[in-house]
mmCIF file of C-alpha atoms in Angstrom:
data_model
loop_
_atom_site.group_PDB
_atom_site.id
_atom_site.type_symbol
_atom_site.label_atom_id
_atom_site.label_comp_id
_atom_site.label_asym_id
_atom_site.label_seq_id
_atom_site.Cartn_x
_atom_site.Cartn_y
_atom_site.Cartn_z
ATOM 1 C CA UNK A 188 4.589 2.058 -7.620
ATOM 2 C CA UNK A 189 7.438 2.415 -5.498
ATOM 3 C CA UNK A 190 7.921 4.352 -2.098
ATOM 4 C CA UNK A 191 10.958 4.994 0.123
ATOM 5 C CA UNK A 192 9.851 6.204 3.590
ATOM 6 C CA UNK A 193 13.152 6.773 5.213
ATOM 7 C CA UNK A 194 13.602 6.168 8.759
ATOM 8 C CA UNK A 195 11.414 5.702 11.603
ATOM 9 C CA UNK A 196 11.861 4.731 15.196
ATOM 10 C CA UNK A 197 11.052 1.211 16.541
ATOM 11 C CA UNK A 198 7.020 1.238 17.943
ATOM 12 C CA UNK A 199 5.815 3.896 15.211
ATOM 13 C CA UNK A 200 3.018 3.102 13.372
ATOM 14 C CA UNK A 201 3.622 4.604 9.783
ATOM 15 C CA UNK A 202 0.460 5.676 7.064
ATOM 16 C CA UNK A 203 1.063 4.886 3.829
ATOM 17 C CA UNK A 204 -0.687 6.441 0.981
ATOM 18 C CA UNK A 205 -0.825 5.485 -3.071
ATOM 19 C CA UNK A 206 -2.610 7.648 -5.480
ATOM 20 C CA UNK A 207 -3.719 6.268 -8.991
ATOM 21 C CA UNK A 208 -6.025 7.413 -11.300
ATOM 22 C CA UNK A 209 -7.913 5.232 -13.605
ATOM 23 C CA UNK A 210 -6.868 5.861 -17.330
ATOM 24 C CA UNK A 211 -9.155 2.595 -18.175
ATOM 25 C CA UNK A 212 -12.256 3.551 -19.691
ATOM 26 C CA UNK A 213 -14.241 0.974 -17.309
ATOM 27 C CA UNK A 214 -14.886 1.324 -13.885
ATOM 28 C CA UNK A 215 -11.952 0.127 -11.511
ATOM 29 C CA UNK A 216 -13.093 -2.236 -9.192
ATOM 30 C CA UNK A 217 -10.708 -3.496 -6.265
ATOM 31 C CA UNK A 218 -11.702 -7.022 -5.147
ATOM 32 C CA UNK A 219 -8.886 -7.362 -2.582
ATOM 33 C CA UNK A 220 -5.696 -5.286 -1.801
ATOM 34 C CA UNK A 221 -3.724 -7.611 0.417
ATOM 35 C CA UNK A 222 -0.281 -7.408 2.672
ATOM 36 C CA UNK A 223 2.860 -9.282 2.628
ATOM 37 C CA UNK A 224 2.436 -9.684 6.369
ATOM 38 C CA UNK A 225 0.836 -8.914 9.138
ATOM 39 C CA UNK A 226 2.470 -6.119 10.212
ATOM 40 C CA UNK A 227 0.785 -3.891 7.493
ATOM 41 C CA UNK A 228 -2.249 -2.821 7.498
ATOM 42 C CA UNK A 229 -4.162 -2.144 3.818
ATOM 43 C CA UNK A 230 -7.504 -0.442 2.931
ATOM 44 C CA UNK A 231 -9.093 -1.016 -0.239
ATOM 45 C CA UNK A 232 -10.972 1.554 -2.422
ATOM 46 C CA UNK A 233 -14.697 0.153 -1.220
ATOM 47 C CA UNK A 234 -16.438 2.624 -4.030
ATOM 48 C CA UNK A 235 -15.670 1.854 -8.023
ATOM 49 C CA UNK A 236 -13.324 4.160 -9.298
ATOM 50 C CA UNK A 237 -15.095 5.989 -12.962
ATOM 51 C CA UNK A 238 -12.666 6.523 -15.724
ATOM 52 C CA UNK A 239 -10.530 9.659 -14.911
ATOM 53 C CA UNK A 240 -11.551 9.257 -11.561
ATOM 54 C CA UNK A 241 -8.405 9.383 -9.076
ATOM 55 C CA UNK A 242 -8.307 7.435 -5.908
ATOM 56 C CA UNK A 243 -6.067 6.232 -2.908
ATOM 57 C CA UNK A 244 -4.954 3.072 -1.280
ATOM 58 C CA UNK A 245 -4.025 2.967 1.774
ATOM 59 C CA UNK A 246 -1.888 1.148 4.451
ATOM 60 C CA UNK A 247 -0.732 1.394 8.720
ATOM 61 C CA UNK A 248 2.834 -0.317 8.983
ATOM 62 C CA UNK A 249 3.434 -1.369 12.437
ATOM 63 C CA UNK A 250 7.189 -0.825 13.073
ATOM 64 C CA UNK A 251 6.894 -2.678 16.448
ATOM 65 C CA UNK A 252 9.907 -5.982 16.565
ATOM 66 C CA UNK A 253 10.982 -4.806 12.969
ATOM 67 C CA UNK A 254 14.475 -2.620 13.255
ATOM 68 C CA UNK A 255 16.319 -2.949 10.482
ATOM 69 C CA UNK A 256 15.704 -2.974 6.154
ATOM 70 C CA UNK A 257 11.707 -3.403 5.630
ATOM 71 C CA UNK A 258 10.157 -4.327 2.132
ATOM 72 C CA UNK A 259 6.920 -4.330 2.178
ATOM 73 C CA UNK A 260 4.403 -5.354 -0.865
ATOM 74 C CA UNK A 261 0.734 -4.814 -0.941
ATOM 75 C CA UNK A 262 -0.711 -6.883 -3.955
ATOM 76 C CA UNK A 263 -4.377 -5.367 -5.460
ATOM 77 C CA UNK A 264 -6.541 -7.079 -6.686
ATOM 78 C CA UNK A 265 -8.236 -5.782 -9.646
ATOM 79 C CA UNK A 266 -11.126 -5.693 -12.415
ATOM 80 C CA UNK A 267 -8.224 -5.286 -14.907
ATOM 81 C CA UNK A 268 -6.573 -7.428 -17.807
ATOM 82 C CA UNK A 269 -3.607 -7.821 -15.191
ATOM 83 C CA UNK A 270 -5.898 -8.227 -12.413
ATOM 84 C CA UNK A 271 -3.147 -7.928 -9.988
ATOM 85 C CA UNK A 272 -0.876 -5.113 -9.149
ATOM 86 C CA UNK A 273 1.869 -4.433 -6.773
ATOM 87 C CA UNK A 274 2.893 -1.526 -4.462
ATOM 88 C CA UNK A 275 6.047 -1.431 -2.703
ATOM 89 C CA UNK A 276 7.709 0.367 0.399
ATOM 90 C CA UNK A 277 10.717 0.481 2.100
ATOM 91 C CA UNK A 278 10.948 1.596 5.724
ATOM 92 C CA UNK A 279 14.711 1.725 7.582
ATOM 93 C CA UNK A 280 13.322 0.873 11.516
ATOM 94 C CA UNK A 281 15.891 2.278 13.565
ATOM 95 C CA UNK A 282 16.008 1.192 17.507
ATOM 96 C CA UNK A 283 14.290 3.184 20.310
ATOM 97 C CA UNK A 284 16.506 5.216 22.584
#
């Protein structure tokens, strides 16, 4: 999953937000979701997630020092066959006036 967040101005802390829904038919259980740096902030699903069952990760992105192109990758950490899956988002940090 893949988001493009545009443009924000340097020192704005930005929420992030992926849905999923779990089209398993075992519970989804999140060990981990970690950040490509420290600048990012994830949350992991602390409940298991039932089959059908939607849910949210979430994430704060500091924009503080970071003008410019931002790619930023949260990795999850899952009960799945994959165990591991990545979500993506790109930020533009454009200088304070």
């Amino acid at each position: 999953s893949t988001q493009n967040l545009g443009k924000v101005v340097e020192g704005t802390v930005v929420n992030v937000q992926f849905r999923f829904k779990n089209t398993g038919n075992k519970v989804l259980v999140f060990t981990d979701v970690a950040a490509s740096c420290g600048c990012t902030v994830p949350e992991k699903p602390e409940k298991p997630v039932a089959p059908g069952a939607e849910g949210m990760i979430k994430a704060t992105f500091d924009s503080k020092n970071r003008v410019g192109s931002n790619h930023k990758v949260l990795t999850a950490i899952i009960n799945t066959e994959n165990r591991t899956q990545q979500l993506v988002f790109d930020v533009e940090v454009v200088p304070s006036k």
